CSV table of C-alpha atoms and ligand atoms in Angstrom, one decimal:
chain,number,residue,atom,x,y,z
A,1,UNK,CA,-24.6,63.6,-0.4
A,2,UNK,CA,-25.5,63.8,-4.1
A,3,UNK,CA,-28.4,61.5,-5.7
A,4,UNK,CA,-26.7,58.8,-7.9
A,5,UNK,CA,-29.4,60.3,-10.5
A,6,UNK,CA,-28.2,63.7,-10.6
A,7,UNK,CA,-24.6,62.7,-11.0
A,8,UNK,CA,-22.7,61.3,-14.1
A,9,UNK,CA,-24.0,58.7,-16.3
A,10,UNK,CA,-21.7,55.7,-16.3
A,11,UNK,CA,-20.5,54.4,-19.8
A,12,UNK,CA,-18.0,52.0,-18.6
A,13,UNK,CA,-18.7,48.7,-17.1
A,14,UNK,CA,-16.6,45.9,-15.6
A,15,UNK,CA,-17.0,41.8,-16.8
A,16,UNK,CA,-15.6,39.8,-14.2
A,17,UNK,CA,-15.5,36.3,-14.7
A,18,UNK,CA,-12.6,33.3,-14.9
A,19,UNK,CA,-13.5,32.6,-18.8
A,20,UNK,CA,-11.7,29.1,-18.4
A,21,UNK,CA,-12.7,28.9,-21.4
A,22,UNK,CA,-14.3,31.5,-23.0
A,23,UNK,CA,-17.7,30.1,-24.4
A,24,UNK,CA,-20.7,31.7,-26.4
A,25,UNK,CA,-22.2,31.9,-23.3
A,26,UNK,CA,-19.6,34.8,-21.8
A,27,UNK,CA,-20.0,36.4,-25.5
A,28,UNK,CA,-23.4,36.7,-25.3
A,29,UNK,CA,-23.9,39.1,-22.0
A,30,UNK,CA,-20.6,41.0,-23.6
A,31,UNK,CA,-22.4,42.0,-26.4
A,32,UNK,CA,-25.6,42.8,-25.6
A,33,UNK,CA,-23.8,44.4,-22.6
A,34,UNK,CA,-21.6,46.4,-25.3
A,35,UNK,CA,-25.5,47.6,-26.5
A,36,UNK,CA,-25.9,49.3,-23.4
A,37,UNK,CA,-22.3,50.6,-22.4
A,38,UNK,CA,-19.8,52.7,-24.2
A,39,UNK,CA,-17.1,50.6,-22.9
A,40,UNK,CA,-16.7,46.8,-21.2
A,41,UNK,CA,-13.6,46.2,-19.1
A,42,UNK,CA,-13.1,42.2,-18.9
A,43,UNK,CA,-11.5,41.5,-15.8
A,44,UNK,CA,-10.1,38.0,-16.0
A,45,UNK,CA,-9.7,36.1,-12.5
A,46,UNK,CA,-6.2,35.9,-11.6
A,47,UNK,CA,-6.9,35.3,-7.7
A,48,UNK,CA,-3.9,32.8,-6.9
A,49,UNK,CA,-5.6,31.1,-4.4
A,50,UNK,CA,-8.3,30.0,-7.1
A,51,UNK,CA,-7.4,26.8,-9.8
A,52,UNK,CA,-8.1,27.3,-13.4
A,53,UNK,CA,-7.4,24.9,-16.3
A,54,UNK,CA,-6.2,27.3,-18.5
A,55,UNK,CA,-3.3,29.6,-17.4
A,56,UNK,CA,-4.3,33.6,-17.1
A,57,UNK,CA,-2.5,34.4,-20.2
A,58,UNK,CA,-4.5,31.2,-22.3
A,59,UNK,CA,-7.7,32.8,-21.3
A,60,UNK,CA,-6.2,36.4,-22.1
A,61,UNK,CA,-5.0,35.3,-25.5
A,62,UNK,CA,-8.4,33.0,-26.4
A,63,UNK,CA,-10.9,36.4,-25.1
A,64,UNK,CA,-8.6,38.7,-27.6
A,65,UNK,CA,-9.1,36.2,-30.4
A,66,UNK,CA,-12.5,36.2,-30.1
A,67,UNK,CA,-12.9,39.6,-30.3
A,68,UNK,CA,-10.7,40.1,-32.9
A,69,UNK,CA,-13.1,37.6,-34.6
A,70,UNK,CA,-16.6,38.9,-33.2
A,71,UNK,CA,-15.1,42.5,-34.5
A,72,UNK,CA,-15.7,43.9,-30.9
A,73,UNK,CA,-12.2,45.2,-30.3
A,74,UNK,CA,-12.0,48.8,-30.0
A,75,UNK,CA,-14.8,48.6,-27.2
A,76,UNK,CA,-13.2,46.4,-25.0
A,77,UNK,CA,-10.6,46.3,-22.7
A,78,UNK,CA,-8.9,42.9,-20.9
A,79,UNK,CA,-7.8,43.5,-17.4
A,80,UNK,CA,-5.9,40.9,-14.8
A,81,UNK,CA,-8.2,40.9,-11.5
A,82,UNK,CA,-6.1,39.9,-8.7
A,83,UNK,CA,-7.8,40.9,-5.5
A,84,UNK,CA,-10.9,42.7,-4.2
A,85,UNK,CA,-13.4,43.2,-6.8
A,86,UNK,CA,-14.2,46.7,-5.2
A,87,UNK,CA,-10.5,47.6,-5.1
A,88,UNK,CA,-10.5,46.6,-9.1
A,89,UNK,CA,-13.6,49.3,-9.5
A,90,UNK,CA,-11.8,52.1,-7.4
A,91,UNK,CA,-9.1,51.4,-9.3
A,92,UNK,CA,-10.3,52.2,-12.8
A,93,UNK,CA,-12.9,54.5,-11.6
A,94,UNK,CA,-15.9,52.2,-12.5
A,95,UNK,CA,-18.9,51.9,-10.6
A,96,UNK,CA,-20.8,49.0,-12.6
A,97,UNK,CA,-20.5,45.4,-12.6
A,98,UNK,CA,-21.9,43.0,-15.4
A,99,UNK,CA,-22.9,39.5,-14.2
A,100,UNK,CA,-25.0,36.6,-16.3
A,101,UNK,CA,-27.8,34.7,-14.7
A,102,UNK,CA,-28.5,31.2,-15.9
A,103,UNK,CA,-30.3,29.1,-13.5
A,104,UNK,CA,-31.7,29.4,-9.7
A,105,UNK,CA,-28.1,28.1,-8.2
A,106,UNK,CA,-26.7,31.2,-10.0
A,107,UNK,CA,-29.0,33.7,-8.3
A,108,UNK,CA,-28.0,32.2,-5.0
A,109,UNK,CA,-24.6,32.9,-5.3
A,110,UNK,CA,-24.4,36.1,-7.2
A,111,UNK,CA,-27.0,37.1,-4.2
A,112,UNK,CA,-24.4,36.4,-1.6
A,113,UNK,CA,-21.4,38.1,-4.0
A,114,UNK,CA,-23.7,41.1,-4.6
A,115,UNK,CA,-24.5,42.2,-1.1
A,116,UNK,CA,-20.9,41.5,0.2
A,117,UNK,CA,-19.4,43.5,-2.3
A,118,UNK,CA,-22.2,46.4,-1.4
A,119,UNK,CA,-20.8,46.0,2.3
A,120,UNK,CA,-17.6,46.6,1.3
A,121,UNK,CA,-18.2,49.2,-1.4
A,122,UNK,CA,-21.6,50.9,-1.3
A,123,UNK,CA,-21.2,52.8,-4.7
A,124,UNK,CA,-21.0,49.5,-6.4
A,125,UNK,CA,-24.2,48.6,-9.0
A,126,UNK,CA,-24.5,44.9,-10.3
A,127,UNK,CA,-26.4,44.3,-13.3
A,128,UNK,CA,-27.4,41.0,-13.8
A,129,UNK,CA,-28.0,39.6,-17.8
A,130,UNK,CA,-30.5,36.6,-17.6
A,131,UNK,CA,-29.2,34.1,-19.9
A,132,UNK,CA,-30.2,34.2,-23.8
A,133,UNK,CA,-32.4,30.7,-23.8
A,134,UNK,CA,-30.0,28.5,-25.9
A,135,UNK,CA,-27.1,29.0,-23.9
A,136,UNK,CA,-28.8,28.3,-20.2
A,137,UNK,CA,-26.9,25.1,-19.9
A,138,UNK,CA,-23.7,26.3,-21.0
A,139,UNK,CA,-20.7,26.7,-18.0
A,140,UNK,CA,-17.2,26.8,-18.9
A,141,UNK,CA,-17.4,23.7,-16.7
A,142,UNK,CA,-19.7,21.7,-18.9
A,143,UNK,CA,-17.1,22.8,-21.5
A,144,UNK,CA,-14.3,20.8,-20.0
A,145,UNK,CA,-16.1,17.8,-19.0
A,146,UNK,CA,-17.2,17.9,-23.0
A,147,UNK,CA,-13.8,18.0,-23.9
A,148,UNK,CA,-12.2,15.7,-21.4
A,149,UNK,CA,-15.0,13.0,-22.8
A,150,UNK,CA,-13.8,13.7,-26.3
A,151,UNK,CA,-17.1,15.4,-27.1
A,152,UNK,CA,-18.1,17.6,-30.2
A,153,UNK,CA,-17.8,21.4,-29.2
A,154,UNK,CA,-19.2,23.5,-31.1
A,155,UNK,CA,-22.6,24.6,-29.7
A,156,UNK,CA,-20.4,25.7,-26.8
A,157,UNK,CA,-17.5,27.5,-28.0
A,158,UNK,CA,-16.6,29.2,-31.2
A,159,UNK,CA,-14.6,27.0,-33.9
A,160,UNK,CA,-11.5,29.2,-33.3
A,161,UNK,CA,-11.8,28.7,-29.9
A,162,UNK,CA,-12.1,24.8,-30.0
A,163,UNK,CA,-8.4,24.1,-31.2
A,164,UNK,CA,-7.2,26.0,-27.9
A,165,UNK,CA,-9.4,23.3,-25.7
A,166,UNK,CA,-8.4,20.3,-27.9
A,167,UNK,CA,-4.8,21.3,-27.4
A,168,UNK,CA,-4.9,21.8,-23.9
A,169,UNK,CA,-7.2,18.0,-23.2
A,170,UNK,CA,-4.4,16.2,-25.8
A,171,UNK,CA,-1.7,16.8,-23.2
B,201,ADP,P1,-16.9,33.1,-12.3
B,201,ADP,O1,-15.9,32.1,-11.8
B,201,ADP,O2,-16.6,34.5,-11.9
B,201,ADP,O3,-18.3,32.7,-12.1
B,201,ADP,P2,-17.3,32.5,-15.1
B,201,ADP,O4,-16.4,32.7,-16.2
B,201,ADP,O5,-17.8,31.1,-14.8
B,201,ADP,O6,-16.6,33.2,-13.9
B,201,ADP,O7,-18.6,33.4,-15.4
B,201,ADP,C1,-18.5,34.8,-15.5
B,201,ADP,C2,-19.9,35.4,-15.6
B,201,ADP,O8,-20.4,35.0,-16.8
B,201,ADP,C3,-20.8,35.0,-14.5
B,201,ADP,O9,-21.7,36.0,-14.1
B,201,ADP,C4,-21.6,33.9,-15.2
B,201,ADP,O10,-22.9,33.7,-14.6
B,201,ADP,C5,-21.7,34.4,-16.6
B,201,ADP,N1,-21.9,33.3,-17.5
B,201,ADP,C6,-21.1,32.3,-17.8
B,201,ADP,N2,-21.7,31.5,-18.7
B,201,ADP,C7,-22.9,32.1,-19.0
B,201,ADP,C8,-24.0,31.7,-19.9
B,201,ADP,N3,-24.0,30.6,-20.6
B,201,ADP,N4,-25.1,32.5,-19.9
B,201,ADP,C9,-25.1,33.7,-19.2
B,201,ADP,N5,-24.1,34.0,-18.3
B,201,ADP,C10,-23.0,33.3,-18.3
């Protein structure tokens, strides 16, 4: 067996996440991951059996806008992710996973996600971002109850993105 080491260097690396919505939070880890990798695929949870608020092709179309706006386009890719995480990295050939830390409950999870995902696909590498200090708090989740309360946005999300989230609550 060859040593990871003496084998290639990977320049790609996958973003899963369900982005319902997208929030400074996400955009933070994918670009100071985009410092780091030549290439960040964002694979956007599509598992069926999982509910979002927004419908896959919302969050598709709010994650292109704001990196049409952040000018981060020609290094990233979108991606549905329907099944297996592992099966998604076999897939495209990528190896490397980007998660962000924000708080202990976090670690506890991404722990248990990390080590079943290495059961099922040893060649798998998670790299964990903690959290830039201002956006700890921030969860898509706290975005929603925000907006559901009528609350003011925009140390959460990007002004672009706001209108999307307002649209969706007016409903
Ligand atoms: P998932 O349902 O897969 O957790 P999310 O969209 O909630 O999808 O999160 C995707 C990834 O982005 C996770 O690793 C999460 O920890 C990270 N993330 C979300 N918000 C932040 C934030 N404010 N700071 C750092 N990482 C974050």
């Amino acid at each position: 067996m060859q040593d990871c080491y003496s084998s290639k260097v990977e320049k790609v690396a996958v973003y899963p996440g369900s982005f319902d919505p997208i929030t400074w939070g996400h955009i933070d880890i994918l670009k100071r991951s985009l410092c780091i990798f030549e290439k960040v695929i964002i694979a956007v949870n599509n598992t069926p059996s999982k509910k979002f608020l927004f419908s896959f092709d919302e969050r598709v179309k709010m994650i292109k806008e704001v990196l049409n706006k952040e000018k981060i386009n020609s290094r990233v890719e979108i991606k549905e992710l329907k099944g297996l995480l592992v099966d998604f990295l076999k897939i495209n050939n990528v190896k490397v996973v980007i998660r962000g830390l924000r708080v202990v409950s976090d670690f506890e999870y991404e722990f248990r996600m990390a080590w079943a995902n290495k059961k099922l696909w040893k060649d798998i590498e998670m790299i964990y971002f903690f959290s830039s200090e201002k956006y700890t708090f921030l969860a898509s989740t706290i975005v929603k109850e925000v907006a559901n309360l009528g609350g003011d946005l925009s140390c959460f999300v990007p002004k672009y993105i706001e209108k999307y989230i307002k649209e969706k609550f007016k409903k």
